[in-house]
Coordinates of C-alpha atoms and ligand atoms in Angstrom, one line a residue:
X1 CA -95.9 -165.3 -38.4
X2 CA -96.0 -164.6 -35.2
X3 CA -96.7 -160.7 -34.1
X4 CA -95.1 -159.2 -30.9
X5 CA -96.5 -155.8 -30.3
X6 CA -93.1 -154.9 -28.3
X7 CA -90.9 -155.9 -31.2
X8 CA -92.2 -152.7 -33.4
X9 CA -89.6 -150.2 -33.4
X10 CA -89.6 -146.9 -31.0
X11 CA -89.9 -144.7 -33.4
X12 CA -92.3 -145.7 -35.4
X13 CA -94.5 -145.9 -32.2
X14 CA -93.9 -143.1 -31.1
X15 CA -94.8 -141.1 -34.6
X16 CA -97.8 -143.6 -34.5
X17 CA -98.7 -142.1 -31.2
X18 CA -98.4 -138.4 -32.6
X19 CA -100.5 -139.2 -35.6
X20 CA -103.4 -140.6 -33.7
X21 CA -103.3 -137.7 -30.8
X22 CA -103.1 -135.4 -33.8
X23 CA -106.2 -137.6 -35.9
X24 CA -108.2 -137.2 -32.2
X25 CA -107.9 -133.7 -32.4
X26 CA -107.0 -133.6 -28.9
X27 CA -103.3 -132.4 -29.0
X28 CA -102.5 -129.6 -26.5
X29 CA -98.8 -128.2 -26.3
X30 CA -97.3 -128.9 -23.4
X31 CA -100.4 -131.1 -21.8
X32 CA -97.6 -133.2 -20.6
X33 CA -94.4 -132.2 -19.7
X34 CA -91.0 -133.9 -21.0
X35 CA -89.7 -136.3 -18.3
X36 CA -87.2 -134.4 -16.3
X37 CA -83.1 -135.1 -17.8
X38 CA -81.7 -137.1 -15.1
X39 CA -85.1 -139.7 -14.7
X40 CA -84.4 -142.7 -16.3
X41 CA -86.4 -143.0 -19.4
X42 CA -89.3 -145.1 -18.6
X43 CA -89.6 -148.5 -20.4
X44 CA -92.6 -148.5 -22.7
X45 CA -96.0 -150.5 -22.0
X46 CA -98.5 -151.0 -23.9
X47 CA -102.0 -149.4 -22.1
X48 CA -104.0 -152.7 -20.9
X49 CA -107.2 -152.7 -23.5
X50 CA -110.2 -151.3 -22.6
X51 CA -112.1 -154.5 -22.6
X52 CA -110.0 -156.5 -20.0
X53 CA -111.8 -155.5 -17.3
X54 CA -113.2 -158.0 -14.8
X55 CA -116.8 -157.4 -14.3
X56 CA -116.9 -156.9 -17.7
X57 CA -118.4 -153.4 -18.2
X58 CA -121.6 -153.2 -20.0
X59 CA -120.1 -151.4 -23.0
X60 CA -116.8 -150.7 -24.2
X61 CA -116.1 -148.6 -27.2
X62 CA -112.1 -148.8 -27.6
X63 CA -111.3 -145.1 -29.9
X64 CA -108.5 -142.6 -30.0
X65 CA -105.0 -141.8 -28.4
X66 CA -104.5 -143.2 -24.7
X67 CA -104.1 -140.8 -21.9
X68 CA -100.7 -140.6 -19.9
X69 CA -100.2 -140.1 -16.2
X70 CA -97.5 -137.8 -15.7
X71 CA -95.9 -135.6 -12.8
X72 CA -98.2 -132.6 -13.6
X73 CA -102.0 -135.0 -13.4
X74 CA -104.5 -133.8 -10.8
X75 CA -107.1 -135.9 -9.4
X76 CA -110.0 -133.4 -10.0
X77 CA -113.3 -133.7 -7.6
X78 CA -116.5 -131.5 -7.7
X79 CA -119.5 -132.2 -5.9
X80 CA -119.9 -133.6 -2.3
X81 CA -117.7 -134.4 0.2
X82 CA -118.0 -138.4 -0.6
X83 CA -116.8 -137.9 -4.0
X84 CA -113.6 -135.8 -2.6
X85 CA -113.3 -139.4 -0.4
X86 CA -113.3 -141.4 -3.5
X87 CA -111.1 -139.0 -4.9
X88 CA -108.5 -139.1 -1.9
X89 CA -109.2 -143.4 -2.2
X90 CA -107.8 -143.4 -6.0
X91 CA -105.0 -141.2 -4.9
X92 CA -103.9 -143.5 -2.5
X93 CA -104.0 -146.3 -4.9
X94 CA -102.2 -144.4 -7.4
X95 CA -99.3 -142.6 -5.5
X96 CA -96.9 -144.9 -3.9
X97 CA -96.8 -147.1 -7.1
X98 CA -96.6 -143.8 -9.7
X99 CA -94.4 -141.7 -7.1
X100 CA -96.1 -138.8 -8.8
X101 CA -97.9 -136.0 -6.2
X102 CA -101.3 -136.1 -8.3
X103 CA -102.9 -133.4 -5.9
X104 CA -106.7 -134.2 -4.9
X105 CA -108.1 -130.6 -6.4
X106 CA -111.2 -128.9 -6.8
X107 CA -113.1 -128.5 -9.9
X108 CA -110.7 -127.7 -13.0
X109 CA -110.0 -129.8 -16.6
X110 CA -107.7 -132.2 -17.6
X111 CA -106.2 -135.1 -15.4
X112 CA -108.2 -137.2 -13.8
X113 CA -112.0 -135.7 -13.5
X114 CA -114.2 -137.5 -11.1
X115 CA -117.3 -136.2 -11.4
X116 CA -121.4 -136.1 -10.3
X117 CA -124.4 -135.8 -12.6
X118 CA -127.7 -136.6 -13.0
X119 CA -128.2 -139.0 -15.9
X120 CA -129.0 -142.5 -16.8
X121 CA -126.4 -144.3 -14.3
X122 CA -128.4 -145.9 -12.2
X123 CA -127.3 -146.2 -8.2
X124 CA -124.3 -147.4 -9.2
X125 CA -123.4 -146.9 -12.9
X126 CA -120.8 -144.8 -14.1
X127 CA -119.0 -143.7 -17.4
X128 CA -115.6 -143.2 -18.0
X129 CA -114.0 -141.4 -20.8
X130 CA -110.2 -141.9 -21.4
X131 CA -108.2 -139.3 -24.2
X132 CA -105.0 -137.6 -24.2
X133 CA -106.5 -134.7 -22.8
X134 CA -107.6 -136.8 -19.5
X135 CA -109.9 -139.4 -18.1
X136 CA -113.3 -138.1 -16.8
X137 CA -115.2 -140.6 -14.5
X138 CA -118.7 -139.6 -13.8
X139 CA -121.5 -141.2 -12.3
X140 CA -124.6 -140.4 -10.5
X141 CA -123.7 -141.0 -7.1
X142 CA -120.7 -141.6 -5.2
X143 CA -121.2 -145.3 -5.6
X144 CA -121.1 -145.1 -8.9
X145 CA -117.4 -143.2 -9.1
X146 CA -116.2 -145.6 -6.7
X147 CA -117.1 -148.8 -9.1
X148 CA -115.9 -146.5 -12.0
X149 CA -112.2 -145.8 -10.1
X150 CA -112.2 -149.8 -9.6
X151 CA -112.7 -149.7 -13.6
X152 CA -109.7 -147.4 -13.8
X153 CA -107.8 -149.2 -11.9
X154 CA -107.6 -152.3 -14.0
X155 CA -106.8 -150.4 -17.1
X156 CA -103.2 -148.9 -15.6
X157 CA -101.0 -152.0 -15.9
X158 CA -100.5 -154.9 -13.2
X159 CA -97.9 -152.5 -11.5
X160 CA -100.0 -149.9 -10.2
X161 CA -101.2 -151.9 -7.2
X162 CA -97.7 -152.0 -5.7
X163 CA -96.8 -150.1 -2.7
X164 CA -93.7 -149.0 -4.2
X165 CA -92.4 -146.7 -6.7
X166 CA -92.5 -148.4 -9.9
X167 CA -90.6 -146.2 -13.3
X168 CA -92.4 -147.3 -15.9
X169 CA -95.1 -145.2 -18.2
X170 CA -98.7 -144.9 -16.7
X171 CA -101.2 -145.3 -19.9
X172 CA -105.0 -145.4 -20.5
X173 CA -105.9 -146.5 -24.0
X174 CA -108.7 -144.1 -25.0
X175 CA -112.2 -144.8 -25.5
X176 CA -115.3 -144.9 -23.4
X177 CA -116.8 -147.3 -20.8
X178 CA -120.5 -147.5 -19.7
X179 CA -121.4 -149.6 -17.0
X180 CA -123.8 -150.3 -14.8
X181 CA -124.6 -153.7 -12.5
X182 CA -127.1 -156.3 -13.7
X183 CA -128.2 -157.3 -9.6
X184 CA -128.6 -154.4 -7.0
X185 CA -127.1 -157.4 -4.5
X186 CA -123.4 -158.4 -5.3
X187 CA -122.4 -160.3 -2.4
X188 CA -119.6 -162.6 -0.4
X189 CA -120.4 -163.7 2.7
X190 CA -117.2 -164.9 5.2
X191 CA -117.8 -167.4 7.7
X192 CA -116.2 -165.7 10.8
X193 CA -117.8 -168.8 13.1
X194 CA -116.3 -171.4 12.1
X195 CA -112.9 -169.9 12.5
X196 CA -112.3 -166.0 13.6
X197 CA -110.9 -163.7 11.9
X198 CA -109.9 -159.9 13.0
X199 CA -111.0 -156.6 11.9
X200 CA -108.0 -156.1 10.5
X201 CA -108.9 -159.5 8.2
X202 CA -112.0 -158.4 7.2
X203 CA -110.7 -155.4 5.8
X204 CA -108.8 -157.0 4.0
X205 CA -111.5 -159.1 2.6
X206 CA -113.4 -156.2 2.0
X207 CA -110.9 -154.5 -0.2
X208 CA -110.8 -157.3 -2.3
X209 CA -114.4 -157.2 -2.5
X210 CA -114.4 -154.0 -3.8
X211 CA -111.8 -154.8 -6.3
X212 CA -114.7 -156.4 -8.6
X213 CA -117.8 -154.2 -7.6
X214 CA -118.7 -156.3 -4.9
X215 CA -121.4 -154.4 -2.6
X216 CA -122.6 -156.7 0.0
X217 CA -120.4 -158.4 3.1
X218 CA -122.4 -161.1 5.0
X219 CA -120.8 -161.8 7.8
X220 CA -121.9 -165.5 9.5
X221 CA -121.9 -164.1 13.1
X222 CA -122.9 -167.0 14.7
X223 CA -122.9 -171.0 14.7
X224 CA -122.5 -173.9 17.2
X225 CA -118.5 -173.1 17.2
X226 CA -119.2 -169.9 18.2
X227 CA -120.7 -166.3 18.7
X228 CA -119.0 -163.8 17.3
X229 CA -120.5 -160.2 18.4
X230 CA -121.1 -158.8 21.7
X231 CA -124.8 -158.5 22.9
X232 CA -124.5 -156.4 25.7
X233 CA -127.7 -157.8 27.4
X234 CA -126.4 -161.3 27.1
X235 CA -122.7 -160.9 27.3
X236 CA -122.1 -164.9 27.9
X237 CA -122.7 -165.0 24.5
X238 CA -119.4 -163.7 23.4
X239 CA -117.5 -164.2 26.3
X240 CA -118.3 -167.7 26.6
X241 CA -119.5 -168.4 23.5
X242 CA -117.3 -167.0 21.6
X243 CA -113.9 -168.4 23.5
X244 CA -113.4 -171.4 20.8
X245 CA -113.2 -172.4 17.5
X246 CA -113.0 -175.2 15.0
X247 CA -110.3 -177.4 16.1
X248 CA -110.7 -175.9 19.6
X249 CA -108.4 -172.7 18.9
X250 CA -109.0 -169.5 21.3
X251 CA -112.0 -168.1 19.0
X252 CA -112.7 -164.1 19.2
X253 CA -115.2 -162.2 19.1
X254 CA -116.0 -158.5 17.7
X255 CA -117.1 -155.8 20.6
X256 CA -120.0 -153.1 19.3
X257 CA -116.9 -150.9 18.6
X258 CA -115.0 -153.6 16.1
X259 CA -118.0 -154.1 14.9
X260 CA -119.1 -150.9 14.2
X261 CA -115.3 -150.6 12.6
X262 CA -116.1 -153.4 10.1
X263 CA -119.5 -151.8 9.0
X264 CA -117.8 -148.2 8.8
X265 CA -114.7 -149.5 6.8
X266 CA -117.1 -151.5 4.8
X267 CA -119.4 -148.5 4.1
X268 CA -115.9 -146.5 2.8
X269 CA -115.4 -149.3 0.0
X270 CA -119.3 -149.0 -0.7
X271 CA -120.2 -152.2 1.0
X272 CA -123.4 -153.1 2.8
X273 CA -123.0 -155.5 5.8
X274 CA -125.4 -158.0 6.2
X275 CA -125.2 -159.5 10.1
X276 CA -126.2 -163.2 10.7
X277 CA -127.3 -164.7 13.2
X278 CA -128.3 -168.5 12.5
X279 CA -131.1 -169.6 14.1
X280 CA -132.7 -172.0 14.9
X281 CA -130.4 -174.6 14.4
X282 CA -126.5 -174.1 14.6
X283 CA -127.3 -172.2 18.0
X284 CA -124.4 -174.3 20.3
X285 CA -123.1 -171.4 21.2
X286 CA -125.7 -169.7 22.5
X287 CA -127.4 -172.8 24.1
X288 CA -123.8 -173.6 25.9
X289 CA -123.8 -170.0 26.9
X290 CA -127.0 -169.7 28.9
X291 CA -128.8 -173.1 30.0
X292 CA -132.0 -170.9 30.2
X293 CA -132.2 -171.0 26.8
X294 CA -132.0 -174.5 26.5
X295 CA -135.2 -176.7 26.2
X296 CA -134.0 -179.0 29.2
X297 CA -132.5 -176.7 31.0
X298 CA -128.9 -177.6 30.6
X299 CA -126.1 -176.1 28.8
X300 CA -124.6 -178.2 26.9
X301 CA -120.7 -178.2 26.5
X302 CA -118.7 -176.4 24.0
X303 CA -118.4 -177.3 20.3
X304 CA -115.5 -177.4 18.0
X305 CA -116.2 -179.8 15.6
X306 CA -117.8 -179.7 11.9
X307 CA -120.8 -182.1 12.0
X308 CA -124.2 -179.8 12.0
X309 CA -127.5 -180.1 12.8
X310 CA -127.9 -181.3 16.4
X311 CA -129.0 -177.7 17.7
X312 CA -131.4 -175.9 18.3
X313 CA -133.1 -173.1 20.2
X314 CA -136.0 -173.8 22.3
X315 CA -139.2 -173.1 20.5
X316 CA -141.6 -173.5 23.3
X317 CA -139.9 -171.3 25.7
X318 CA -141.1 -167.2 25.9
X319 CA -136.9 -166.8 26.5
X320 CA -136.2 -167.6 23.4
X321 CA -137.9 -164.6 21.8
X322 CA -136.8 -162.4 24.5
X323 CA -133.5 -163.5 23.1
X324 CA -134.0 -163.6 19.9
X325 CA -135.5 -159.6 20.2
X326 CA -132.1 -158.6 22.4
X327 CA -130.1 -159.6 19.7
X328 CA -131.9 -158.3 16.9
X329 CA -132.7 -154.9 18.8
X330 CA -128.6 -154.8 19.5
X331 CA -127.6 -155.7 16.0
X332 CA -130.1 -153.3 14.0
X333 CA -128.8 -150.7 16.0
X334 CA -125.3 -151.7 15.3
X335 CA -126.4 -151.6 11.4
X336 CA -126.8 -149.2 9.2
X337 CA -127.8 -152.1 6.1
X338 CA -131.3 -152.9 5.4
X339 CA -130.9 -156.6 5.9
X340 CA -130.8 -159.0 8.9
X341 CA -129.7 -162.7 8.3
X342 CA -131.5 -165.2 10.4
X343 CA -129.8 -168.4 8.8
X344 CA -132.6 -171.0 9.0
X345 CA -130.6 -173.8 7.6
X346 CA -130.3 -177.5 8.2
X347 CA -132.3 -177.1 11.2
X348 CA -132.4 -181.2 11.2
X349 CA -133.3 -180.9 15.2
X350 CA -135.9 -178.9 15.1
X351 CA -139.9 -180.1 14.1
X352 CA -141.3 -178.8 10.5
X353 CA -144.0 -177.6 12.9
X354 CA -141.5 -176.3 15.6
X355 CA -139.2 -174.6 12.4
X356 CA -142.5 -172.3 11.1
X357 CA -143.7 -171.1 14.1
X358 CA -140.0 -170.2 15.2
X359 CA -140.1 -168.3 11.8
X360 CA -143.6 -167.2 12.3
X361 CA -142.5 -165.1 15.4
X362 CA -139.1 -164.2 14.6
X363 CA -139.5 -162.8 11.5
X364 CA -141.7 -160.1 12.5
X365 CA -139.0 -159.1 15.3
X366 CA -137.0 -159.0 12.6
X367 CA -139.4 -156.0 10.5
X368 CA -140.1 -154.6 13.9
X369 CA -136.6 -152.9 14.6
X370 CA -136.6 -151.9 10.5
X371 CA -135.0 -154.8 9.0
X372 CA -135.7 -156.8 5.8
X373 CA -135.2 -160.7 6.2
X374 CA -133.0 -162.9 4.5
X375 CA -133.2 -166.7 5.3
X376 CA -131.6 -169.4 3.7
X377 CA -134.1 -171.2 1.3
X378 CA -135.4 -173.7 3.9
X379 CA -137.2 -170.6 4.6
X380 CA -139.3 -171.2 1.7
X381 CA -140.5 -173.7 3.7
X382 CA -142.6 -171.7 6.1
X383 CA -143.3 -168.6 5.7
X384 CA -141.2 -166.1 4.8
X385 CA -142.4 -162.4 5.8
X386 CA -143.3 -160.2 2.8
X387 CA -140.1 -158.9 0.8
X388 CA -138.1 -161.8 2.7
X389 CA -134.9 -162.2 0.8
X390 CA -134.2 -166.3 0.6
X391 CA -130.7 -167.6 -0.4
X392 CA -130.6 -170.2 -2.5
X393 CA -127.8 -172.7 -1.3
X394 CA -128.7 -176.0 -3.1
X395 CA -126.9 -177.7 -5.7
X396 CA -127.3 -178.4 -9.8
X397 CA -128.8 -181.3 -8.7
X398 CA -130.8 -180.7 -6.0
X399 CA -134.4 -182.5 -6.4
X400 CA -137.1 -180.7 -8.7
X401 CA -139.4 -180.6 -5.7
X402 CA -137.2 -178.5 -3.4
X403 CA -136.5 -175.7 -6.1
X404 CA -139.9 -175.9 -7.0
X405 CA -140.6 -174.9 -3.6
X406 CA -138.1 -172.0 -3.6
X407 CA -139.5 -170.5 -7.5
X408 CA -143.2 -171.3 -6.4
X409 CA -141.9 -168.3 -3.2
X410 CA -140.4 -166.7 -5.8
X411 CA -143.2 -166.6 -7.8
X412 CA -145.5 -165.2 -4.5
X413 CA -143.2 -162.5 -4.1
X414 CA -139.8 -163.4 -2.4
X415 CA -136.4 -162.4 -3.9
X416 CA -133.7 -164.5 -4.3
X417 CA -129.8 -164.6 -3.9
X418 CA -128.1 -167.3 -5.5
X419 CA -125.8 -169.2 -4.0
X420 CA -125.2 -172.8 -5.2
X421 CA -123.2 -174.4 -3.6
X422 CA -121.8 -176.4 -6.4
X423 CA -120.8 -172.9 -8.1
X424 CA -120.1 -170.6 -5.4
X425 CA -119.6 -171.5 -2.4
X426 CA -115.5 -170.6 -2.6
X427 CA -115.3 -173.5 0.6
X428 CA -115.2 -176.1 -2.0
X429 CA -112.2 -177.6 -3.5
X430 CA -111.1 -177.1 -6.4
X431 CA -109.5 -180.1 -7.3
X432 CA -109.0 -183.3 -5.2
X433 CA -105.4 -182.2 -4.6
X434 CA -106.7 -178.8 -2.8
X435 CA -105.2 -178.3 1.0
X436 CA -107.9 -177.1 2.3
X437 CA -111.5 -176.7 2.0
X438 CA -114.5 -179.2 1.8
X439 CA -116.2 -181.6 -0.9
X440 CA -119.5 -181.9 -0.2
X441 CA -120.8 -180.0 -2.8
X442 CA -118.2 -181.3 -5.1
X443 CA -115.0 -180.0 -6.6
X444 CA -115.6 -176.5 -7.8
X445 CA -112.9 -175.5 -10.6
X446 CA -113.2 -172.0 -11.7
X447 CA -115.0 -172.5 -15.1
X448 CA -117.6 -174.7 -13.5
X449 CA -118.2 -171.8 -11.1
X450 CA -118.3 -168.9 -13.2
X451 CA -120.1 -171.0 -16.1
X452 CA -123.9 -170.4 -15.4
X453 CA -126.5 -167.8 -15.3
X454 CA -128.4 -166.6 -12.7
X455 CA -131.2 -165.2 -14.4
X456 CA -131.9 -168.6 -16.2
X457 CA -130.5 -171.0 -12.9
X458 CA -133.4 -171.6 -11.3
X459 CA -136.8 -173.2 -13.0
X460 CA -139.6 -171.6 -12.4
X461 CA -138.6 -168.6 -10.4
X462 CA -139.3 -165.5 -12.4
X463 CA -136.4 -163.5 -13.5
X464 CA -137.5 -160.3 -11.7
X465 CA -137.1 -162.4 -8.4
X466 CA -133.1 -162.4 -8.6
X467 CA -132.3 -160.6 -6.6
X468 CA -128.4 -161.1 -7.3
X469 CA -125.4 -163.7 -6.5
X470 CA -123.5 -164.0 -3.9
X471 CA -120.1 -166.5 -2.7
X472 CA -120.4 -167.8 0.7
X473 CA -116.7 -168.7 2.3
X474 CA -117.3 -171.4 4.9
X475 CA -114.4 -171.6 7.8
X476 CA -114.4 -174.9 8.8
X477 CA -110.9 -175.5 7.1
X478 CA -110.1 -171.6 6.7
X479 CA -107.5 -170.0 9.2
X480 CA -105.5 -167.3 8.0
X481 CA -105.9 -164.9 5.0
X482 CA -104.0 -166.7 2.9
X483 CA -106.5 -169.3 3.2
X484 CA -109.1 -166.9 2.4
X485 CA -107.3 -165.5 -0.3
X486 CA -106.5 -169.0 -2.3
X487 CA -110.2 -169.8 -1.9
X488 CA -111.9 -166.6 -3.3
X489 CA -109.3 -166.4 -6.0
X490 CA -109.7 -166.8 -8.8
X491 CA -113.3 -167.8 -8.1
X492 CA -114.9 -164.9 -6.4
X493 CA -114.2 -162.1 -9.2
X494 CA -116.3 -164.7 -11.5
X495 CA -119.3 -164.5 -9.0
X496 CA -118.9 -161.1 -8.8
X497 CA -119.0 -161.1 -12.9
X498 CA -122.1 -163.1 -13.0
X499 CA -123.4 -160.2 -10.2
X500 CA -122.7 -157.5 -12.2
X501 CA -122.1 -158.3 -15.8
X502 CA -124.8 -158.3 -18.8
X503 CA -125.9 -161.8 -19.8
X504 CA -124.7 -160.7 -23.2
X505 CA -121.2 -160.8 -22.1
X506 CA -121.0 -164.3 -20.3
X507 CA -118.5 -166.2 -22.5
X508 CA -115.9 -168.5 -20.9
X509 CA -113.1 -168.0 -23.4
X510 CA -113.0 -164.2 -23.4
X511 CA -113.4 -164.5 -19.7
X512 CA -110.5 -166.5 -19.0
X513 CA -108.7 -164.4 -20.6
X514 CA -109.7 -161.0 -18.5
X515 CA -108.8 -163.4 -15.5
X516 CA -105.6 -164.0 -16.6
X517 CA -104.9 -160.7 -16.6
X518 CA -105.9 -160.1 -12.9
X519 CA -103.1 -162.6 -12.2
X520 CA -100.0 -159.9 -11.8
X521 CA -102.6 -157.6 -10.2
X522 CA -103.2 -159.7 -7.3
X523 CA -99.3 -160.9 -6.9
X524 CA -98.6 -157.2 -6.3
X525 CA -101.7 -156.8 -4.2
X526 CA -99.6 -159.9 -2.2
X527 CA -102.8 -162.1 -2.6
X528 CA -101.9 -165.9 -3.4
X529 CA -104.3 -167.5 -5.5
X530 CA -105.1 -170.9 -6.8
X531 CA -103.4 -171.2 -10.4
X532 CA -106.1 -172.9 -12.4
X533 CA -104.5 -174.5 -15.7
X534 CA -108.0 -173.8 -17.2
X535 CA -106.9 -170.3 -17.2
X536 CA -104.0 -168.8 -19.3
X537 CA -102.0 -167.4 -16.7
X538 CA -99.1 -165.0 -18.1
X539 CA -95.7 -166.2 -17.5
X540 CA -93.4 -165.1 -14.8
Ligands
LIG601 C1 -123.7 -175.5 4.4 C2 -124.0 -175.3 5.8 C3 -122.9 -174.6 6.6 C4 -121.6 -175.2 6.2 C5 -121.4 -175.1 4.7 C6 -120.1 -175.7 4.3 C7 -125.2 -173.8 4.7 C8 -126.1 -172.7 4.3 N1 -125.2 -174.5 5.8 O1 -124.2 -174.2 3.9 O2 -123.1 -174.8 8.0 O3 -120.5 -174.5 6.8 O4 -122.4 -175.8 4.0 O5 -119.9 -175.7 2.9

């Protein structure tokens, strides 16, 4: 028989409801007040189950009555002022969808708690406890409540995430979630090259980053298409350089201000961004920009087509690193994050030789202005700068020699994001039929790229070298949001699993289920996504 949990008669469910508040222990009189006489009486749903959330936490022990949401719940904060942010952030979440006031208070019981303490929650861990009598979220540091309220999120139904007043019930199933990542570095990185896209866009972005714990924003600043961010001492670069696109559109670029915008708004979701600046190879830009830099002296034209690999910066010339220092001095001071991104990929014009001594000096400029380096992988190849980051971009099948020169870095000391391209990089089609994006790495369906593990990816590369995951979004195909959007989803919230989740819980067939469920959240969050019929989509 077939067993449809909405076909159980009210009353029974409502006496069961009583009787396991009552078993709980947790039943105070007048804890929630009666829904006012004239408010239409709000359609039962059942509270989404603890264990649908995607990343999935690192344990969830389901137990006891739900909690409701009602007129009368507070947002509770105590502790510093960035906690009473995250506070005021789930308010604004929760308010236009509930219609309720929930009042962002101080201190107090019941409703919902958000709370610090020291503990064992790492620097971004978090527990959160749901019963009738309210739902405490506490963490360690702010970080931690902000994952935790993304948590919380996800277990009020699809609804909540509408910007209208929805009357239905708001419920929590009870029980207790703690979490914690598996990599310090959750990343996406948005190719704003390629094509440009606004601050307004990369909000955007960056709230759907957040959505699934997602802590790291690399923005690709730079490429022969174009430069993306003002240098005030070489202000060709975006004016100029920055003037065109793919396809030869108008192209943008960010001033220090929009910039410092992004990193700001970024920082308020909890997200680190990591500037790059490819070099040096897929410099067009910046060679069309000022001749000087150019070996021969000429600036070559503008470029808005996809074929790579015919650039480069000028190795021999002192302007180059006189450049390369401007920039680096500008964006550190533009950037709060730890990390610089100097690219080094499919430098195909410039000499092995040429390639490490570029590396050789830049790096160094790099540490000298208080940066850490990440590089793409080919930076294995010379030598990358003690606690280098490299990003791992190759494929399942790339040849045994080239990994084994990435895990024999590894091994030596440098950390590692993975990237491959055949899993995660969101640019890739996932089917023949898709509109957009690009094939080169293959056709990237959304089991293929959340089915792998990073720890266990690479051979040879000690486990203590990962360093964390992160899904590139190349532009060359990309123009709007919604382009963005039907990319990422549903394939970035996998990669941002694989970031965050215990090995333990890796399993396809529960996972597609959890995605599913994100399915209604992100048609009220208006984001159009790619309906995979590998994954059981509700209907409607
Ligand atoms: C490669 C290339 C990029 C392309 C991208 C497209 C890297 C690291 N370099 O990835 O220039 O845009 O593929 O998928």
């Amino acid at each position: 028989m077939r067993r449809n949990r909405r076909t159980t008669p009210r009353t029974a469910r409502v006496l069961g409801s009583l009787l396991l508040v009552a078993a709980a222990g947790a039943f105070t009189v007048g804890a929630a007040p009666a829904p006012p006489k004239t408010a239409p009486a709000p359609p039962r749903t059942a509270a989404v189950p603890l264990d649908r959330v995607v990343p999935a936490p690192a344990s969830v022990t389901p137990g006891g009555a739900p909690y409701r949401l009602t007129r009368a719940t507070a947002v509770r904060v105590d502790g510093p002022a960035a906690v009473r942010r995250v506070g005021a952030y789930l308010t604004g979440i929760l308010r236009p969808s509930t219609g309720y006031p929930l009042p962002l208070t101080d201190g107090g019981s019941g409703g919902i708690r958000l709370h610090l303490e020291k503990g064992d929650y790492g620097a971004e861990g978090y527990r959160l406890r749901s019963a009738p009598s309210g739902v405490t979220l506490t963490a360690g540091t702010p970080a931690g409540l902000f994952h935790g309220v993304q948590t919380l999120r996800q277990l009020l139904p699809a609804a909540v995430e509408k910007r209208t007043v929805q009357h239905q019930s708001w419920e929590i199933a009870g029980g207790t979630i703690e979490d914690r990542p598996r990599y310090a570095y959750r990343g996406a990185m948005l190719d704003v090259a390629r094509h440009f896209f606004t601050v307004a866009q990369v909000e955007r972005y960056i709230d759907q980053l957040a959505l699934y714990k997602v802590n790291e924003l690399h923005l690709h600043l730079s490429d022969d298409q174009g430069w993306r961010i003002a240098i005030t001492s070489w202000p060709r670069l975006a004016d100029y350089g920055g003037a065109t696109e793919v396809g030869g559109g108008e192209g943008g670029s960010y001033t220090q201000a929009d910039y410092r915008r992004i990193v700001s708004y970024a920082a308020s979701r909890y997200v680190e961004v990591v500037p790059e600046i490819d070099m040096p190879g897929h410099t067009n830009a910046a060679l069309a920009s000022y001749a000087r830099l150019d070996c021969d002296g000429v600036a070559p034209p503008r470029y808005t087509g996809t074929e790579v690999g015919f650039s480069s910066l000028c190795v021999s010339k002192d302007v180059t690193y006189a450049f390369v220092n401007d920039v680096v001095k500008e964006l550190a001071a533009l950037t709060p994050g730890r990390y610089l991104h100097i690219g080094g990929d499919e430098a195909h014009s410039t000499s092995h030789a040429d390639y490490v001594t570029f590396m050789d000096r830049v790096q160094p400029i790099v540490a000298g202005y208080g940066k850490t380096v990440i590089g793409w992988h080919q930076l294995t190849g010379a030598h990358p700068a003690e606690g280098a980051l490299a990003q791992y971009w190759g494929l399942d099948d790339t040849s045994a020699a080239e990994k084994e020169q990435v895990a024999r870095a590894a091994r030596a000391g440098t950390g590692l994001i993975l990237s491959p391209a055949d899993r995660v990089y969101l640019d890739m089609k996932y089917t023949k039929d898709t509109r957009i994006g690009l094939t080169w790495a293959g056709l990237v369906e959304v089991r293929r790229s959340y089915d792998w593990d990073p720890g266990a990816y690479l051979p040879g590369a000690p486990a203590a070298a990962i360093k964390g995951v992160e899904a590139p979004l190349w532009s060359e195909t990309l123009k709007t949001s919604a382009d963005i959007e039907y990319m990422a989803f549903p394939r970035l919230p996998g990669a941002a699993e694989l970031g965050w989740s215990p090995a333990a819980t890796h399993d396809w067939n529960g996972y597609k289920v959890r995605l599913a469920a994100q399915g209604p959240r992100w048609d009220a969050l208006g984001i159009g996504y790619y309906r995979s019929p590998q994954v059981p989509w509700p209907h409607g």
